[in-house]
Amino acid sequence: MACLRNSALGDSRSHNETAAKPMPYLPVLDIIRFVAAMLVVLFHTSWQNSLPAFRADFGWVGVEIFFVVSGFVISRSARSATPKSFVYSRISRLYPAAFCCLTLDYAVLCYFGGAPASLVGIDIWANRQAFLTSLTLVGTPRLFTALWTLPVELAFYALVLILILRSKTDQIEKLAYGLIVVSIPYLTAYFLWMIHVSPTAVPPLGYDYLNMTFIRHGCFFGLGILLFLSTERNTAAYSQSASLRYGMIALALMLGVMEISSRALEIEAHFKGEAIFGLSVVAAFVFLIGTAAIWASSQFRDRVPCGPRTSALLRLIGLMSYPIYLTHEVIDGTAIGLFIGK
């Protein structure tokens, strides 16, 4: 029998002060978080060095899977959260761990410098300014490139917070539609440029604040929200039709595959001098498998046995994904670089 826990963050009462029902614990979701984090680790530590026998050139797709998980999880918790509990839960989950991990990263860089990680092909900025901008997420440079995803996550939280402040969490499906639609123009133009159909050059957004506009990654957050709603067994509060919902899921999946394929072609062109479709197929396949697993984690939750010990272990594994993500470029990159440099 599936074990239960209340995954709503903070307050367990909704805006109308009615008690929220406990939401089922989804053990597979914690496994997905961990696997996605490890995909990113393998990518950053292998794609630009010749040491590993296995190269995870597709591992960056773990970030897109993270975004889908975020949309899924936040939509679950938002409906029973107050503004105060939502803000507190987000800050308490993100910043204490970020402060500890970034401090550890900076300590490692102060001792070893950025040279070892550069041998692995990881770009590191080992200075005090980078440490401070990493803590505040304001300005550049930052200690490492993976921090670009945190402002995007915070921008998504801000949109959900607006719904909570207005007592409109039942409109979160419309937010999902908006996030998907807003990414259509850029992703379509970018994809057509990358496959040489359109003569109009469309540059990638890179790692700056333009990503907070959701014109590239909005479809992933929207997809996560809709995956949650499609598996929720009490959707009376959501007025949108099922046919529209599933149509938008299909559109989000198509846009997601387009974004991932474009990024894969960009990487292949950088290393091989020409764009081919091998990496695109692999990366898109991994993304679709991850998305299916997110959906199945809720759809078939009653079929996943989860005793107290197993639940605690999987919960720990899920919690490890965030610190792993925040330390892998500096600590893993430095360790591998020191090994290569021997």
C-alpha atoms as a printed R data frame, in Angstrom:
    type eleno elety resid chain resno       x      y       z
1   ATOM     1    CA   MET     A     1   0.000  0.000   0.000
2   ATOM     2    CA   ALA     A     2   1.362  3.368  -0.941
3   ATOM     3    CA   CYS     A     3   2.462  5.384   2.053
4   ATOM     4    CA   LEU     A     4   0.961  8.844   2.409
5   ATOM     5    CA   ARG     A     5   2.346 12.183   3.389
6   ATOM     6    CA   ASN     A     6   1.145 15.766   3.051
7   ATOM     7    CA   SER     A     7   3.341 17.214   0.328
8   ATOM     8    CA   ALA     A     8   1.690 20.608   0.496
9   ATOM     9    CA   LEU     A     9   4.354 23.062   1.573
10  ATOM    10    CA   GLY     A    10   3.797 25.034   4.751
11  ATOM    11    CA   ASP     A    11   0.181 25.612   5.749
12  ATOM    12    CA   SER     A    12  -2.133 22.632   5.356
13  ATOM    13    CA   ARG     A    13  -5.200 24.840   4.997
14  ATOM    14    CA   SER     A    14  -6.456 26.458   1.819
15  ATOM    15    CA   HIS     A    15  -7.445 30.051   1.373
16  ATOM    16    CA   ASN     A    16 -11.007 29.352   2.374
17  ATOM    17    CA   GLU     A    17  -9.691 27.723   5.570
18  ATOM    18    CA   THR     A    18 -10.922 24.268   4.667
19  ATOM    19    CA   ALA     A    19  -8.593 21.474   5.575
20  ATOM    20    CA   ALA     A    20  -6.519 20.147   2.706
21  ATOM    21    CA   LYS     A    21  -6.460 16.411   2.235
22  ATOM    22    CA   PRO     A    22  -3.085 14.708   2.553
23  ATOM    23    CA   MET     A    23  -1.520 14.243  -0.852
24  ATOM    24    CA   PRO     A    24   0.084 10.921  -1.706
25  ATOM    25    CA   TYR     A    25   3.841 10.632  -1.576
26  ATOM    26    CA   LEU     A    26   5.309  9.934  -5.015
27  ATOM    27    CA   PRO     A    27   8.513  7.940  -4.493
28  ATOM    28    CA   VAL     A    28   9.286  7.699  -8.209
29  ATOM    29    CA   LEU     A    29   9.418 11.496  -8.385
30  ATOM    30    CA   ASP     A    30  12.376 11.571  -5.995
31  ATOM    31    CA   ILE     A    31  14.146  8.985  -8.137
32  ATOM    32    CA   ILE     A    32  13.529 11.138 -11.222
33  ATOM    33    CA   ARG     A    33  15.018 14.175  -9.458
34  ATOM    34    CA   PHE     A    34  18.155 12.245  -8.578
35  ATOM    35    CA   VAL     A    35  18.568 10.737 -12.047
36  ATOM    36    CA   ALA     A    36  18.102 14.161 -13.663
37  ATOM    37    CA   ALA     A    37  20.782 15.636 -11.392
38  ATOM    38    CA   MET     A    38  23.186 12.816 -12.224
39  ATOM    39    CA   LEU     A    39  22.586 13.308 -15.944
40  ATOM    40    CA   VAL     A    40  23.720 16.928 -15.611
41  ATOM    41    CA   VAL     A    41  26.738 15.844 -13.534
42  ATOM    42    CA   LEU     A    42  27.803 13.287 -16.146
43  ATOM    43    CA   PHE     A    43  27.398 15.843 -18.912
44  ATOM    44    CA   HIS     A    44  29.454 18.597 -17.298
45  ATOM    45    CA   THR     A    45  32.236 16.262 -16.186
46  ATOM    46    CA   SER     A    46  32.588 14.269 -19.404
47  ATOM    47    CA   TRP     A    47  31.602 16.205 -22.500
48  ATOM    48    CA   GLN     A    48  34.859 18.144 -22.946
49  ATOM    49    CA   ASN     A    49  37.507 15.743 -21.678
50  ATOM    50    CA   SER     A    50  38.840 12.459 -23.004
51  ATOM    51    CA   LEU     A    51  39.085 10.616 -19.670
52  ATOM    52    CA   PRO     A    52  35.753  8.793 -19.312
53  ATOM    53    CA   ALA     A    53  34.968  5.804 -21.465
54  ATOM    54    CA   PHE     A    54  31.310  6.876 -21.324
55  ATOM    55    CA   ARG     A    55  30.361 10.365 -22.477
56  ATOM    56    CA   ALA     A    56  26.931 11.672 -21.500
57  ATOM    57    CA   ASP     A    57  26.671 14.257 -24.274
58  ATOM    58    CA   PHE     A    58  22.903 14.243 -23.767
59  ATOM    59    CA   GLY     A    59  23.036 14.769 -19.985
60  ATOM    60    CA   TRP     A    60  22.087 18.456 -20.150
61  ATOM    61    CA   VAL     A    61  18.515 17.316 -20.828
62  ATOM    62    CA   GLY     A    62  18.297 16.717 -17.084
63  ATOM    63    CA   VAL     A    63  17.684 20.477 -16.742
64  ATOM    64    CA   GLU     A    64  14.581 20.301 -18.947
65  ATOM    65    CA   ILE     A    65  13.351 17.333 -16.897
66  ATOM    66    CA   PHE     A    66  13.944 19.391 -13.729
67  ATOM    67    CA   PHE     A    67  11.736 22.154 -15.125
68  ATOM    68    CA   VAL     A    68   8.913 19.688 -15.814
69  ATOM    69    CA   VAL     A    69   9.254 18.280 -12.284
70  ATOM    70    CA   SER     A    70   9.124 21.815 -10.902
71  ATOM    71    CA   GLY     A    71   5.888 22.597 -12.726
72  ATOM    72    CA   PHE     A    72   4.408 19.320 -11.503
73  ATOM    73    CA   VAL     A    73   5.436 19.696  -7.859
74  ATOM    74    CA   ILE     A    74   4.662 23.397  -7.451
75  ATOM    75    CA   SER     A    75   1.176 22.989  -8.916
76  ATOM    76    CA   ARG     A    76   0.518 20.218  -6.365
77  ATOM    77    CA   SER     A    77   1.585 22.345  -3.431
78  ATOM    78    CA   ALA     A    78   0.208 25.725  -4.509
79  ATOM    79    CA   ARG     A    79  -3.466 24.878  -4.215
80  ATOM    80    CA   SER     A    80  -3.275 24.435  -0.438
81  ATOM    81    CA   ALA     A    81  -0.665 27.116   0.287
82  ATOM    82    CA   THR     A    82  -1.077 30.601   1.692
83  ATOM    83    CA   PRO     A    83   1.185 33.375   0.380
84  ATOM    84    CA   LYS     A    84   3.214 33.273   3.597
85  ATOM    85    CA   SER     A    85   3.614 29.502   3.616
86  ATOM    86    CA   PHE     A    86   4.497 29.392  -0.079
87  ATOM    87    CA   VAL     A    87   7.208 32.049   0.202
88  ATOM    88    CA   TYR     A    88   8.597 30.517   3.386
89  ATOM    89    CA   SER     A    89   8.680 27.030   1.900
90  ATOM    90    CA   ARG     A    90  10.473 28.168  -1.249
91  ATOM    91    CA   ILE     A    91  13.061 30.221   0.650
92  ATOM    92    CA   SER     A    92  13.658 27.556   3.294
93  ATOM    93    CA   ARG     A    93  14.112 24.864   0.663
94  ATOM    94    CA   LEU     A    94  16.385 26.840  -1.660
95  ATOM    95    CA   TYR     A    95  18.566 29.319   0.182
96  ATOM    96    CA   PRO     A    96  19.964 27.441   3.227
97  ATOM    97    CA   ALA     A    97  21.165 24.624   0.976
98  ATOM    98    CA   ALA     A    98  22.397 27.109  -1.630
99  ATOM    99    CA   PHE     A    99  24.355 29.088   0.986
100 ATOM   100    CA   CYS     A   100  26.044 25.954   2.358
101 ATOM   101    CA   CYS     A   101  26.841 24.519  -1.084
102 ATOM   102    CA   LEU     A   102  28.112 27.782  -2.545
103 ATOM   103    CA   THR     A   103  30.261 28.420   0.528
104 ATOM   104    CA   LEU     A   104  31.762 24.948   0.131
105 ATOM   105    CA   ASP     A   105  32.314 25.595  -3.578
106 ATOM   106    CA   TYR     A   106  34.058 28.882  -2.838
107 ATOM   107    CA   ALA     A   107  36.265 27.276  -0.185
108 ATOM   108    CA   VAL     A   108  37.357 24.602  -2.655
109 ATOM   109    CA   LEU     A   109  38.109 27.249  -5.272
110 ATOM   110    CA   CYS     A   110  40.075 29.368  -2.795
111 ATOM   111    CA   TYR     A   111  42.301 26.379  -2.082
112 ATOM   112    CA   PHE     A   112  42.657 24.786  -5.525
113 ATOM   113    CA   GLY     A   113  41.720 27.626  -7.873
114 ATOM   114    CA   GLY     A   114  39.770 27.153 -11.089
115 ATOM   115    CA   ALA     A   115  42.565 25.541 -13.101
116 ATOM   116    CA   PRO     A   116  41.766 21.877 -12.255
117 ATOM   117    CA   ALA     A   117  38.110 22.214 -13.300
118 ATOM   118    CA   SER     A   118  39.163 23.931 -16.535
119 ATOM   119    CA   LEU     A   119  40.965 20.712 -17.512
120 ATOM   120    CA   VAL     A   120  37.533 19.073 -17.578
121 ATOM   121    CA   GLY     A   121  36.150 21.867 -19.729
122 ATOM   122    CA   ILE     A   122  34.166 23.483 -16.901
123 ATOM   123    CA   ASP     A   123  34.129 27.268 -16.775
124 ATOM   124    CA   ILE     A   124  34.758 28.487 -13.218
125 ATOM   125    CA   TRP     A   125  35.055 32.006 -11.827
126 ATOM   126    CA   ALA     A   126  37.096 31.729  -8.634
127 ATOM   127    CA   ASN     A   127  36.793 35.161  -7.046
128 ATOM   128    CA   ARG     A   128  34.877 36.948  -4.300
129 ATOM   129    CA   GLN     A   129  32.651 38.878  -6.679
130 ATOM   130    CA   ALA     A   130  31.502 35.647  -8.325
131 ATOM   131    CA   PHE     A   131  30.749 34.185  -4.880
132 ATOM   132    CA   LEU     A   132  28.617 37.188  -3.882
133 ATOM   133    CA   THR     A   133  26.739 37.328  -7.189
134 ATOM   134    CA   SER     A   134  26.100 33.593  -6.898
135 ATOM   135    CA   LEU     A   135  24.557 34.040  -3.459
136 ATOM   136    CA   THR     A   136  22.317 36.900  -4.551
137 ATOM   137    CA   LEU     A   137  21.767 35.789  -8.182
138 ATOM   138    CA   VAL     A   138  22.178 39.450  -9.105
139 ATOM   139    CA   GLY     A   139  24.839 40.296 -11.658
140 ATOM   140    CA   THR     A   140  27.694 38.324 -13.160
141 ATOM   141    CA   PRO     A   141  30.010 36.489 -13.144
142 ATOM   142    CA   ARG     A   142  28.894 33.548 -11.018
143 ATOM   143    CA   LEU     A   143  30.959 30.701  -9.683
144 ATOM   144    CA   PHE     A   144  29.685 28.268 -12.306
145 ATOM   145    CA   THR     A   145  27.269 28.185 -15.229
146 ATOM   146    CA   ALA     A   146  24.634 25.830 -13.774
147 ATOM   147    CA   LEU     A   147  23.321 28.655 -11.576
148 ATOM   148    CA   TRP     A   148  21.489 30.103 -14.586
149 ATOM   149    CA   THR     A   149  18.517 27.836 -13.839
150 ATOM   150    CA   LEU     A   150  17.777 29.294 -10.386
151 ATOM   151    CA   PRO     A   151  16.493 32.706 -11.606
152 ATOM   152    CA   VAL     A   152  14.249 30.837 -14.054
153 ATOM   153    CA   GLU     A   153  12.834 28.753 -11.195
154 ATOM   154    CA   LEU     A   154  12.317 31.875  -9.070
155 ATOM   155    CA   ALA     A   155  10.471 33.583 -11.919
156 ATOM   156    CA   PHE     A   156   8.129 30.591 -12.124
157 ATOM   157    CA   TYR     A   157   7.557 30.694  -8.359
158 ATOM   158    CA   ALA     A   158   6.690 34.391  -8.683
159 ATOM   159    CA   LEU     A   159   3.981 33.625 -11.237
160 ATOM   160    CA   VAL     A   160   2.476 30.969  -8.985
161 ATOM   161    CA   LEU     A   161   2.687 33.323  -5.983
162 ATOM   162    CA   ILE     A   162   0.609 35.879  -7.889
163 ATOM   163    CA   LEU     A   163  -2.132 33.260  -8.282
164 ATOM   164    CA   ILE     A   164  -1.975 32.465  -4.567
165 ATOM   165    CA   LEU     A   165  -2.116 36.137  -3.598
166 ATOM   166    CA   ARG     A   166  -5.227 36.566  -5.733
167 ATOM   167    CA   SER     A   167  -6.795 33.300  -4.461
168 ATOM   168    CA   LYS     A   168  -6.794 32.075  -8.050
169 ATOM   169    CA   THR     A   169  -4.905 28.796  -7.767
170 ATOM   170    CA   ASP     A   170  -7.820 27.133  -9.546
171 ATOM   171    CA   GLN     A   171  -6.619 29.085 -12.601
172 ATOM   172    CA   ILE     A   172  -3.211 27.408 -12.658
173 ATOM   173    CA   GLU     A   173  -4.214 25.494 -15.770
174 ATOM   174    CA   LYS     A   174  -4.543 28.805 -17.611
175 ATOM   175    CA   LEU     A   175  -1.055 29.718 -16.382
176 ATOM   176    CA   ALA     A   176   0.200 26.474 -17.923
177 ATOM   177    CA   TYR     A   177  -1.431 27.355 -21.239
178 ATOM   178    CA   GLY     A   178   0.152 30.805 -21.142
179 ATOM   179    CA   LEU     A   179   3.625 29.390 -20.450
180 ATOM   180    CA   ILE     A   180   3.276 26.999 -23.367
181 ATOM   181    CA   VAL     A   181   1.920 29.570 -25.818
182 ATOM   182    CA   VAL     A   182   4.550 32.200 -24.972
183 ATOM   183    CA   SER     A   183   7.316 29.763 -25.976
184 ATOM   184    CA   ILE     A   184   5.847 29.019 -29.414
185 ATOM   185    CA   PRO     A   185   7.333 31.942 -31.438
186 ATOM   186    CA   TYR     A   186  10.925 31.669 -30.242
187 ATOM   187    CA   LEU     A   187  11.146 27.875 -30.242
188 ATOM   188    CA   THR     A   188   9.589 27.614 -33.700
189 ATOM   189    CA   ALA     A   189  11.933 30.212 -35.169
190 ATOM   190    CA   TYR     A   190  14.962 28.740 -33.381
191 ATOM   191    CA   PHE     A   191  14.184 25.197 -34.511
192 ATOM   192    CA   LEU     A   192  13.599 26.199 -38.141
193 ATOM   193    CA   TRP     A   193  16.916 28.067 -38.130
194 ATOM   194    CA   MET     A   194  18.812 25.133 -36.628
195 ATOM   195    CA   ILE     A   195  17.494 22.661 -39.216
196 ATOM   196    CA   HIS     A   196  18.299 25.148 -42.024
197 ATOM   197    CA   VAL     A   197  14.692 25.668 -43.120
198 ATOM   198    CA   SER     A   198  14.548 29.367 -42.241
199 ATOM   199    CA   PRO     A   199  17.196 31.845 -43.447
200 ATOM   200    CA   THR     A   200  16.578 34.071 -40.432
201 ATOM   201    CA   ALA     A   201  19.253 33.572 -37.775
202 ATOM   202    CA   VAL     A   202  17.874 33.052 -34.265
203 ATOM   203    CA   PRO     A   203  20.564 33.036 -31.570
204 ATOM   204    CA   PRO     A   204  20.321 30.880 -28.430
205 ATOM   205    CA   LEU     A   205  19.422 32.748 -25.254
206 ATOM   206    CA   GLY     A   206  22.575 31.660 -23.427
207 ATOM   207    CA   TYR     A   207  22.580 31.832 -19.639
208 ATOM   208    CA   ASP     A   208  21.382 35.354 -18.882
209 ATOM   209    CA   TYR     A   209  18.122 36.847 -17.637
210 ATOM   210    CA   LEU     A   210  16.323 36.469 -20.964
211 ATOM   211    CA   ASN     A   211  15.538 32.924 -19.850
212 ATOM   212    CA   MET     A   212  13.271 34.398 -17.164
213 ATOM   213    CA   THR     A   213  10.863 35.473 -19.908
214 ATOM   214    CA   PHE     A   214   9.955 31.793 -20.498
215 ATOM   215    CA   ILE     A   215  10.165 32.200 -24.266
216 ATOM   216    CA   ARG     A   216  12.458 29.154 -24.379
217 ATOM   217    CA   HIS     A   217  11.605 27.046 -21.323
218 ATOM   218    CA   GLY     A   218   8.009 28.011 -20.521
219 ATOM   219    CA   CYS     A   219   6.679 24.896 -22.267
220 ATOM   220    CA   PHE     A   220   8.458 22.645 -19.747
221 ATOM   221    CA   PHE     A   221   6.897 24.300 -16.699
222 ATOM   222    CA   GLY     A   222   3.501 24.348 -18.392
223 ATOM   223    CA   LEU     A   223   3.879 20.682 -19.262
224 ATOM   224    CA   GLY     A   224   4.609 19.829 -15.627
225 ATOM   225    CA   ILE     A   225   1.464 21.620 -14.470
226 ATOM   226    CA   LEU     A   226  -0.707 19.837 -17.023
227 ATOM   227    CA   LEU     A   227   0.800 16.438 -16.208
228 ATOM   228    CA   PHE     A   228  -0.214 16.971 -12.586
229 ATOM   229    CA   LEU     A   229  -3.749 18.020 -13.523
230 ATOM   230    CA   SER     A   230  -4.120 15.073 -15.905
231 ATOM   231    CA   THR     A   231  -3.415 12.619 -13.082
232 ATOM   232    CA   GLU     A   232  -5.269 14.462 -10.320
233 ATOM   233    CA   ARG     A   233  -8.315 12.436  -9.336
234 ATOM   234    CA   ASN     A   234 -10.365 15.334  -8.082
235 ATOM   235    CA   THR     A   235 -10.312 17.953 -10.825
236 ATOM   236    CA   ALA     A   236 -13.732 19.451 -10.170
237 ATOM   237    CA   ALA     A   237 -12.064 22.763  -9.271
238 ATOM   238    CA   TYR     A   238 -10.509 23.009 -12.723
239 ATOM   239    CA   SER     A   239 -12.922 24.093 -15.422
240 ATOM   240    CA   GLN     A   240 -10.865 23.442 -18.549
241 ATOM   241    CA   SER     A   241 -11.944 20.573 -20.799
242 ATOM   242    CA   ALA     A   242  -9.955 17.365 -20.879
243 ATOM   243    CA   SER     A   243  -9.602 17.505 -24.667
244 ATOM   244    CA   LEU     A   244  -8.050 20.972 -24.507
245 ATOM   245    CA   ARG     A   245  -5.729 19.861 -21.705
246 ATOM   246    CA   TYR     A   246  -4.430 16.838 -23.592
247 ATOM   247    CA   GLY     A   247  -4.064 18.884 -26.753
248 ATOM   248    CA   MET     A   248  -1.906 21.380 -24.877
249 ATOM   249    CA   ILE     A   249   0.142 18.540 -23.391
250 ATOM   250    CA   ALA     A   250   0.832 17.316 -26.926
251 ATOM   251    CA   LEU     A   251   1.799 20.850 -27.988
252 ATOM   252    CA   ALA     A   252   4.118 21.225 -24.974
253 ATOM   253    CA   LEU     A   253   5.781 17.908 -25.765
254 ATOM   254    CA   MET     A   254   6.308 18.964 -29.378
255 ATOM   255    CA   LEU     A   255   7.804 22.300 -28.318
256 ATOM   256    CA   GLY     A   256   9.983 20.537 -25.751
257 ATOM   257    CA   VAL     A   257  11.346 18.157 -28.375
258 ATOM   258    CA   MET     A   258  11.991 21.124 -30.680
259 ATOM   259    CA   GLU     A   259  13.946 22.966 -27.968
260 ATOM   260    CA   ILE     A   260  15.949 19.886 -27.063
261 ATOM   261    CA   SER     A   261  16.663 18.991 -30.687
262 ATOM   262    CA   SER     A   262  17.816 22.549 -31.409
263 ATOM   263    CA   ARG     A   263  20.136 22.528 -28.419
264 ATOM   264    CA   ALA     A   264  21.532 19.139 -29.445
265 ATOM   265    CA   LEU     A   265  22.195 20.373 -32.980
266 ATOM   266    CA   GLU     A   266  23.914 23.435 -31.546
267 ATOM   267    CA   ILE     A   267  26.228 21.246 -29.440
268 ATOM   268    CA   GLU     A   268  26.983 18.866 -32.311
269 ATOM   269    CA   ALA     A   269  27.773 21.743 -34.646
270 ATOM   270    CA   HIS     A   270  30.135 23.217 -32.052
271 ATOM   271    CA   PHE     A   271  32.199 20.039 -31.760
272 ATOM   272    CA   LYS     A   272  31.920 18.443 -35.172
273 ATOM   273    CA   GLY     A   273  31.645 21.420 -37.439
274 ATOM   274    CA   GLU     A   274  28.320 20.263 -38.822
275 ATOM   275    CA   ALA     A   275  24.894 19.534 -37.375
276 ATOM   276    CA   ILE     A   276  23.660 15.939 -37.466
277 ATOM   277    CA   PHE     A   277  20.624 14.392 -35.809
278 ATOM   278    CA   GLY     A   278  22.144 11.629 -33.682
279 ATOM   279    CA   LEU     A   279  22.342 13.557 -30.412
280 ATOM   280    CA   SER     A   280  18.955 15.150 -31.050
281 ATOM   281    CA   VAL     A   281  17.270 11.750 -31.176
282 ATOM   282    CA   VAL     A   282  18.961 10.485 -28.022
283 ATOM   283    CA   ALA     A   283  18.311 13.664 -26.017
284 ATOM   284    CA   ALA     A   284  14.670 13.864 -27.117
285 ATOM   285    CA   PHE     A   285  14.180 10.181 -26.242
286 ATOM   286    CA   VAL     A   286  15.614 10.680 -22.739
287 ATOM   287    CA   PHE     A   287  13.343 13.697 -22.237
288 ATOM   288    CA   LEU     A   288  10.238 11.771 -23.328
289 ATOM   289    CA   ILE     A   289  11.122  8.863 -21.043
290 ATOM   290    CA   GLY     A   290  11.585 11.280 -18.133
291 ATOM   291    CA   THR     A   291   8.282 12.994 -18.884
292 ATOM   292    CA   ALA     A   292   6.460  9.665 -19.071
293 ATOM   293    CA   ALA     A   293   7.991  8.655 -15.741
294 ATOM   294    CA   ILE     A   294   6.774 11.904 -14.116
295 ATOM   295    CA   TRP     A   295   3.244 11.215 -15.362
296 ATOM   296    CA   ALA     A   296   3.386  7.555 -14.296
297 ATOM   297    CA   SER     A   297   4.685  8.481 -10.821
298 ATOM   298    CA   SER     A   298   1.272  9.984 -10.077
299 ATOM   299    CA   GLN     A   299  -1.004  8.021 -12.381
300 ATOM   300    CA   PHE     A   300   0.075  4.665 -10.920
301 ATOM   301    CA   ARG     A   301   0.959  5.849  -7.424
302 ATOM   302    CA   ASP     A   302  -1.246  3.248  -5.740
303 ATOM   303    CA   ARG     A   303   0.768  0.456  -7.356
304 ATOM   304    CA   VAL     A   304   4.108  1.524  -5.897
305 ATOM   305    CA   PRO     A   305   4.777 -0.107  -2.504
306 ATOM   306    CA   CYS     A   306   6.456  2.299  -0.098
307 ATOM   307    CA   GLY     A   307   7.237  1.346   3.478
308 ATOM   308    CA   PRO     A   308   8.568  3.847   6.029
309 ATOM   309    CA   ARG     A   309  12.221  2.938   5.493
310 ATOM   310    CA   THR     A   310  11.960  2.955   1.721
311 ATOM   311    CA   SER     A   311  10.097  6.248   1.833
312 ATOM   312    CA   ALA     A   312  12.765  7.836   4.033
313 ATOM   313    CA   LEU     A   313  15.569  6.576   1.773
314 ATOM   314    CA   LEU     A   314  13.934  7.784  -1.430
315 ATOM   315    CA   ARG     A   315  13.102 11.113   0.168
316 ATOM   316    CA   LEU     A   316  16.791 11.506   1.088
317 ATOM   317    CA   ILE     A   317  17.818 10.619  -2.458
318 ATOM   318    CA   GLY     A   318  15.452 13.258  -3.801
319 ATOM   319    CA   LEU     A   319  16.759 15.899  -1.409
320 ATOM   320    CA   MET     A   320  20.342 15.115  -2.461
321 ATOM   321    CA   SER     A   321  19.656 16.181  -6.041
322 ATOM   322    CA   TYR     A   322  19.762 19.912  -5.238
323 ATOM   323    CA   PRO     A   323  23.129 19.902  -3.380
324 ATOM   324    CA   ILE     A   324  24.572 17.627  -6.066
325 ATOM   325    CA   TYR     A   325  23.509 20.107  -8.731
326 ATOM   326    CA   LEU     A   326  25.018 23.059  -6.839
327 ATOM   327    CA   THR     A   327  28.400 21.444  -6.157
328 ATOM   328    CA   HIS     A   328  29.154 19.165  -9.080
329 ATOM   329    CA   GLU     A   329  30.845 21.665 -11.390
330 ATOM   330    CA   VAL     A   330  33.256 22.924  -8.736
331 ATOM   331    CA   ILE     A   331  33.874 19.877  -6.553
332 ATOM   332    CA   ASP     A   332  33.536 17.076  -9.103
333 ATOM   333    CA   GLY     A   333  35.254 19.160 -11.766
334 ATOM   334    CA   THR     A   334  38.145 19.975  -9.448
335 ATOM   335    CA   ALA     A   335  38.543 16.346  -8.344
336 ATOM   336    CA   ILE     A   336  38.559 15.033 -11.907
337 ATOM   337    CA   GLY     A   337  40.857 17.840 -13.035
338 ATOM   338    CA   LEU     A   338  43.364 17.036 -10.287
339 ATOM   339    CA   PHE     A   339  43.262 13.380 -11.345
340 ATOM   340    CA   ILE     A   340  43.802 14.229 -15.012
341 ATOM   341    CA   GLY     A   341  46.630 16.607 -14.146
342 ATOM   342    CA   LYS     A   342  48.633 14.003 -12.265
